[in-house]
PDB file of C-alpha atoms in Angstrom:
ATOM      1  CA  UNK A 769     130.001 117.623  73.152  1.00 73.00           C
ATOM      2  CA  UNK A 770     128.630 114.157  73.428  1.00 81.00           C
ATOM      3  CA  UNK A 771     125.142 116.105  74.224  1.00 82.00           C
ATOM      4  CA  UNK A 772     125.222 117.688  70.796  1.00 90.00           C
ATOM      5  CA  UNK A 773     126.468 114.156  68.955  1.00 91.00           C
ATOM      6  CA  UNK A 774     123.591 112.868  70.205  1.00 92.00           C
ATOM      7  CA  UNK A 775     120.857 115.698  69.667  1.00 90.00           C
ATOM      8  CA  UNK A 776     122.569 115.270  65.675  1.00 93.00           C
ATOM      9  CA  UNK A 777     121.949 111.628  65.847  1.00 93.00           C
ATOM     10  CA  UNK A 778     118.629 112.052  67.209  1.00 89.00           C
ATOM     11  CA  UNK A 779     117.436 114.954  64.123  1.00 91.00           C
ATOM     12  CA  UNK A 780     119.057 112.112  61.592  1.00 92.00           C
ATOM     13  CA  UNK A 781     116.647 109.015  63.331  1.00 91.00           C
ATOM     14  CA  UNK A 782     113.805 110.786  64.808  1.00 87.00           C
ATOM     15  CA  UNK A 783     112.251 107.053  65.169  1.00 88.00           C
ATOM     16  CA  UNK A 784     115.715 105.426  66.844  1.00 92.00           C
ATOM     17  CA  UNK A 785     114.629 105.454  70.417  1.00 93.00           C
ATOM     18  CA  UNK A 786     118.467 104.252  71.288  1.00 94.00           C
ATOM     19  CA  UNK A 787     119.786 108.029  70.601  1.00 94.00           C
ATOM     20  CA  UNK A 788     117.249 109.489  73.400  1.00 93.00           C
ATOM     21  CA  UNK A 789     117.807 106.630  75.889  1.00 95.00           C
ATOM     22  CA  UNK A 790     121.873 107.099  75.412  1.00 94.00           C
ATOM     23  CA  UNK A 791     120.947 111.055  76.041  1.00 93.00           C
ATOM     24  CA  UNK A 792     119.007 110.266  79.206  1.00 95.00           C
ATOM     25  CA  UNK A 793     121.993 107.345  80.323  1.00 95.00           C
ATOM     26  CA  UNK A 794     125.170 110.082  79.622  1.00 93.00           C
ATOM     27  CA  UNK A 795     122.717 112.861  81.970  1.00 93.00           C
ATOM     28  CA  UNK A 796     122.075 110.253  84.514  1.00 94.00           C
ATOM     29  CA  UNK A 797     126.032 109.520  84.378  1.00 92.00           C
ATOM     30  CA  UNK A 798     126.810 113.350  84.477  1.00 91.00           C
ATOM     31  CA  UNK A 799     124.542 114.243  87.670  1.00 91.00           C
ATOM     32  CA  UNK A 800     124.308 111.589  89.305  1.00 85.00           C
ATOM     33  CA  UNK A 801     122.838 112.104  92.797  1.00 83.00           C
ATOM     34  CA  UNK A 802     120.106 114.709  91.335  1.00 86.00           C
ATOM     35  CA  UNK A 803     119.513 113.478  87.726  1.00 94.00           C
ATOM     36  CA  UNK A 804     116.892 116.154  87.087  1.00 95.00           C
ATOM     37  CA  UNK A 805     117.643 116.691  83.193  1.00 95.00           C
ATOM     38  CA  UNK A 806     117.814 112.906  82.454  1.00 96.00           C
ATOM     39  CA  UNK A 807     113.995 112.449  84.626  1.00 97.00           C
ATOM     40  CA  UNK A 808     113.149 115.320  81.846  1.00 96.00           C
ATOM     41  CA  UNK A 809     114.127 113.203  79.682  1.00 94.00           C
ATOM     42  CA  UNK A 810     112.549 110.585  80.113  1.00 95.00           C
ATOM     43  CA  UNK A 811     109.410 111.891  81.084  1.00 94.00           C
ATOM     44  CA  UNK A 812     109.542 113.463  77.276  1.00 91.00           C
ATOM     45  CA  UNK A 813     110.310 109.907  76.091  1.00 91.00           C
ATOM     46  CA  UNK A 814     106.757 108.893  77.792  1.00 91.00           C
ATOM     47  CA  UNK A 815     104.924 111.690  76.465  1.00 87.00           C
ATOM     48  CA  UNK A 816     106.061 111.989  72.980  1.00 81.00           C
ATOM     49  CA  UNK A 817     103.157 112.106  70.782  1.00 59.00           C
ATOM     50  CA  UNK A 818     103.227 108.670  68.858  1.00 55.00           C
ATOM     51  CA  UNK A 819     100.840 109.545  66.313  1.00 57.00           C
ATOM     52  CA  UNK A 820     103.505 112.273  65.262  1.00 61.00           C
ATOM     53  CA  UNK A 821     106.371 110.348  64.519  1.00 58.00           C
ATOM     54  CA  UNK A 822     106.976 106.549  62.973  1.00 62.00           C
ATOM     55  CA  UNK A 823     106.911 103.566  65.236  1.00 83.00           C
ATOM     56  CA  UNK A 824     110.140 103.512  67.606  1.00 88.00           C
ATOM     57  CA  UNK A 825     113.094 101.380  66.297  1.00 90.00           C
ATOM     58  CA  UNK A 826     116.174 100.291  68.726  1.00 90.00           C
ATOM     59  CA  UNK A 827     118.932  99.779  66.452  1.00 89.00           C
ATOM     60  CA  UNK A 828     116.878  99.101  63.598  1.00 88.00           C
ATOM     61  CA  UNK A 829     114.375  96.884  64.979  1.00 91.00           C
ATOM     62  CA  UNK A 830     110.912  97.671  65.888  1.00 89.00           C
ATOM     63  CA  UNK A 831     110.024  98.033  69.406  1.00 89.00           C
ATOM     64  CA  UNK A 832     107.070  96.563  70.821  1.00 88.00           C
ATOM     65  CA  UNK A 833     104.470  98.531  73.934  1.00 87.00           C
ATOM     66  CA  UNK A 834     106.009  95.758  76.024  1.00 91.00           C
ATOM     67  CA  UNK A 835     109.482  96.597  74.634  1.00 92.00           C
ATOM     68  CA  UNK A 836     108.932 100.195  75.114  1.00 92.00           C
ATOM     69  CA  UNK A 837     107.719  99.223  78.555  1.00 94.00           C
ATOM     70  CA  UNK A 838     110.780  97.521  79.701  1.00 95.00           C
ATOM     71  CA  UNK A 839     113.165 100.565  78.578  1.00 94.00           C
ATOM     72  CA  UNK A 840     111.035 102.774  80.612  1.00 95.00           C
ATOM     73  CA  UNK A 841     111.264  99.562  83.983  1.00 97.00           C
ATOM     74  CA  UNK A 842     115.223 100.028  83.151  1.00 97.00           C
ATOM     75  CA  UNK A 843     114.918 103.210  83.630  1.00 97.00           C
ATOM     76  CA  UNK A 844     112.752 103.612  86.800  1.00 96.00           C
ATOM     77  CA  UNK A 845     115.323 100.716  88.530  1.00 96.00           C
ATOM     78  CA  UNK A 846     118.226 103.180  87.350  1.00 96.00           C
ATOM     79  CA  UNK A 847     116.412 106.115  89.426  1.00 97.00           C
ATOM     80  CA  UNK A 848     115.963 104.021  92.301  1.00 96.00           C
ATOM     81  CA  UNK A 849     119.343 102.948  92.850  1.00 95.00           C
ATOM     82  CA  UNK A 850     120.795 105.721  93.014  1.00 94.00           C
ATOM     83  CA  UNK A 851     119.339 105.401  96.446  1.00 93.00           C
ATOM     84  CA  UNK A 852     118.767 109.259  96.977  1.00 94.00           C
ATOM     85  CA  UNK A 853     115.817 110.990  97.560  1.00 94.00           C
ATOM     86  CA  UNK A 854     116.160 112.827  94.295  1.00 94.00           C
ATOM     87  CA  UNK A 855     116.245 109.345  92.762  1.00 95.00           C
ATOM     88  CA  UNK A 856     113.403 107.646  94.720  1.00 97.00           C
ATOM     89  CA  UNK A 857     110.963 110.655  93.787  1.00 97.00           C
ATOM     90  CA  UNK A 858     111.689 110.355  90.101  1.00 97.00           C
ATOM     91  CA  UNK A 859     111.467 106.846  90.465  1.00 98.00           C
ATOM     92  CA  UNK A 860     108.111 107.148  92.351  1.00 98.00           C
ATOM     93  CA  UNK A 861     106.819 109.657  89.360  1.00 98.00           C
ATOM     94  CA  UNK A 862     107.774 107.564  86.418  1.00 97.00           C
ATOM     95  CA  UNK A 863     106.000 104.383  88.197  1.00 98.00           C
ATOM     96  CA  UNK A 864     102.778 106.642  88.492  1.00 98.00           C
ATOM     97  CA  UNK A 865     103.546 107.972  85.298  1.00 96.00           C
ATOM     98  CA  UNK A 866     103.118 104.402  83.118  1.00 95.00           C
ATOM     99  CA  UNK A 867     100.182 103.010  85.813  1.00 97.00           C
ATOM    100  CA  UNK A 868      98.435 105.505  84.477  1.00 95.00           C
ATOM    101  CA  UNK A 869      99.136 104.549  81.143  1.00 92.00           C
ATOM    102  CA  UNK A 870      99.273 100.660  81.697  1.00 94.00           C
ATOM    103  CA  UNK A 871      97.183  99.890  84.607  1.00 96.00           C
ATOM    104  CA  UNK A 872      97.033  96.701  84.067  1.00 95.00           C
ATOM    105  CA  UNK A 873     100.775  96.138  84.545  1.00 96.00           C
ATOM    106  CA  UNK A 874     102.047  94.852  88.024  1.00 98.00           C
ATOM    107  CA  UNK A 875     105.577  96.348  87.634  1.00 97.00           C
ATOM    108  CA  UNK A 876     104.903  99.261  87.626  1.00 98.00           C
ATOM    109  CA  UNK A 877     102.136  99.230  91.290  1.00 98.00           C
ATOM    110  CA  UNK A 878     105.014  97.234  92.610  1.00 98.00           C
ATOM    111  CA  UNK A 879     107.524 100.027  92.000  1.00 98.00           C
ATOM    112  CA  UNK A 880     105.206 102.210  94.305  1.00 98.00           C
ATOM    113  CA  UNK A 881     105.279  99.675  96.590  1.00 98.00           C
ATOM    114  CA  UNK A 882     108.806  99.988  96.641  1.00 98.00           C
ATOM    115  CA  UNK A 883     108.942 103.395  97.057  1.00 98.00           C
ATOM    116  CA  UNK A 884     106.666 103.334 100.151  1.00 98.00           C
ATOM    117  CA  UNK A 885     109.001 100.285 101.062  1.00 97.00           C
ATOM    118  CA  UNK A 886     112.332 101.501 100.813  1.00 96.00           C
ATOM    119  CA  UNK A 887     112.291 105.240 100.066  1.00 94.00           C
ATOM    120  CA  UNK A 888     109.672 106.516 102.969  1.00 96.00           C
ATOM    121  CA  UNK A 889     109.931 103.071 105.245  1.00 94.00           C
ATOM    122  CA  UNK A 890     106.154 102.868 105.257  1.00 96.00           C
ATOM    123  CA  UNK A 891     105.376  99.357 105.452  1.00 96.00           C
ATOM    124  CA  UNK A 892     101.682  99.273 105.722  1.00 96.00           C
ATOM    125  CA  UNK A 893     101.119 101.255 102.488  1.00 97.00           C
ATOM    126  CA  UNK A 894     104.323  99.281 100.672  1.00 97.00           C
ATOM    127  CA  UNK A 895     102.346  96.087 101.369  1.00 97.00           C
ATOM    128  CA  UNK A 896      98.991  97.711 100.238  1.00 98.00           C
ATOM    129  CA  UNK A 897     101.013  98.541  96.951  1.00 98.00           C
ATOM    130  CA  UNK A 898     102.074  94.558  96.529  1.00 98.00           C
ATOM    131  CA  UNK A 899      98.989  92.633  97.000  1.00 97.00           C
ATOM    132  CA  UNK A 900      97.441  95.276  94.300  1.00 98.00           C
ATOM    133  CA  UNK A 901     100.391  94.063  92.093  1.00 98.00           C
ATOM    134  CA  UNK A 902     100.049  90.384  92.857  1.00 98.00           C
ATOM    135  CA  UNK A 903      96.263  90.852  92.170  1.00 98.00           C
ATOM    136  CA  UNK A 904      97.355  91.931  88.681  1.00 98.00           C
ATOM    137  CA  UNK A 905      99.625  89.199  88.264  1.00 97.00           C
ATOM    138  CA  UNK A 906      99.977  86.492  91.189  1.00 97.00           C
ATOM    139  CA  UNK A 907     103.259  85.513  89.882  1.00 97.00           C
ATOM    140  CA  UNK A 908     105.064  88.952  89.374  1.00 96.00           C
ATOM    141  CA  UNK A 909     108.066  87.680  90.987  1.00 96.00           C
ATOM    142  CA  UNK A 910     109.909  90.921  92.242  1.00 96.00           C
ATOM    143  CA  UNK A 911     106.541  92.061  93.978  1.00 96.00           C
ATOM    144  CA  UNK A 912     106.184  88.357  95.253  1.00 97.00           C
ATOM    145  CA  UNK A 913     110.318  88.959  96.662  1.00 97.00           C
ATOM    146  CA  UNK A 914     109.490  91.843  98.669  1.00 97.00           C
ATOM    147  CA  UNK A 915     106.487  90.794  99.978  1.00 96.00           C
ATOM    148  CA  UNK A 916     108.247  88.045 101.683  1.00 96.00           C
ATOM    149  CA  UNK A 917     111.334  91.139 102.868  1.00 97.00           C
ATOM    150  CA  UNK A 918     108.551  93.449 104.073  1.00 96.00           C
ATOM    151  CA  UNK A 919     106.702  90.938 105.949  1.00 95.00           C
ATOM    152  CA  UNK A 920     109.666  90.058 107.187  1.00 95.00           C
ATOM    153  CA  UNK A 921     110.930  93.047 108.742  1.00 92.00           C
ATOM    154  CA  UNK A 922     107.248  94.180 109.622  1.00 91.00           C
ATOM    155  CA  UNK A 923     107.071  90.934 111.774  1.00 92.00           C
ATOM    156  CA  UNK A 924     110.669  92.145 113.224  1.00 91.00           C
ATOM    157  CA  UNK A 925     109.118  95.410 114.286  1.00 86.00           C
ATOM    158  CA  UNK A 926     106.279  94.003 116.102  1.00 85.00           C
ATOM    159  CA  UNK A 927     109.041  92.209 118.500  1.00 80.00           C
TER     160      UNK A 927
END
């Protein structure tokens, strides 16, 4: 039911990105563990063809590439909590997904540097992954944070 509302509310405002981001937050709600439909989603949210549609509004307002950019970091974080590998793979794709598309944007090579961090335990390439994102931008402070946890617990290993 709240599926359709929102594929109605979507036809209405085919430029309101907050209908397809409330679609892709009620399918990560109803799988949870294996949010397969709402990494669809979103991965249809990346590609939509810009040129085919007015600029994206969020309640009204126009939304910036940085904007857009931080909806999509929301998004990826979302995936990666869930802690699962389901979640860490869609996390992992959506991260390749925009460095492709914004290579110039640390975020998104420190997100694969979490991934190799946290969701395969592979410190060496994790740490690869965050000096490529502090080359980018010295003072991305999440990369800059788990630089400091993965040398950390790499220096624990070697004990």
């Amino acid at each position: 039911m709240l599926q359709e509302a929102i594929q109605k509310a979507v036809a209405l405002h085919p430029q309101e990105i907050q209908y397809r981001l409330d679609k892709i937050s009620s399918l990560l709600a109803y799988e949870k563990e294996s949010p397969d439909l709402a990494y669809a989603e979103l991965v249809k949210l990346i590609d939509y063809d810009t040129a085919s549609h007015p600029s994206w509004t969020y309640q009204g307002e126009a939304v910036s590439g940085d904007d857009f950019i931080d909806l999509v970091q929301e998004y990826c974080n979302r995936f990666f909590t869930l802690g699962t590998p389901n979640g860490y793979e869609f996390f992992l794709a959506i991260s390749q997904k925009m460095n492709k598309l914004h290579p110039k944007n640390a975020m998104f090579v420190g997100n694969i540097g979490s991934y190799w961090f946290v969701g395969q335990n592979n410190y060496k390439k994790a740490q690869s992954y965050y000096k490529k994102a502090l080359k980018l931008d010295p003072q991305d402070a999440a990369s800059l944070q788990n630089m400091k946890v993965l040398e950390r617990k790499m220096a624990a290993a070697k004990k």
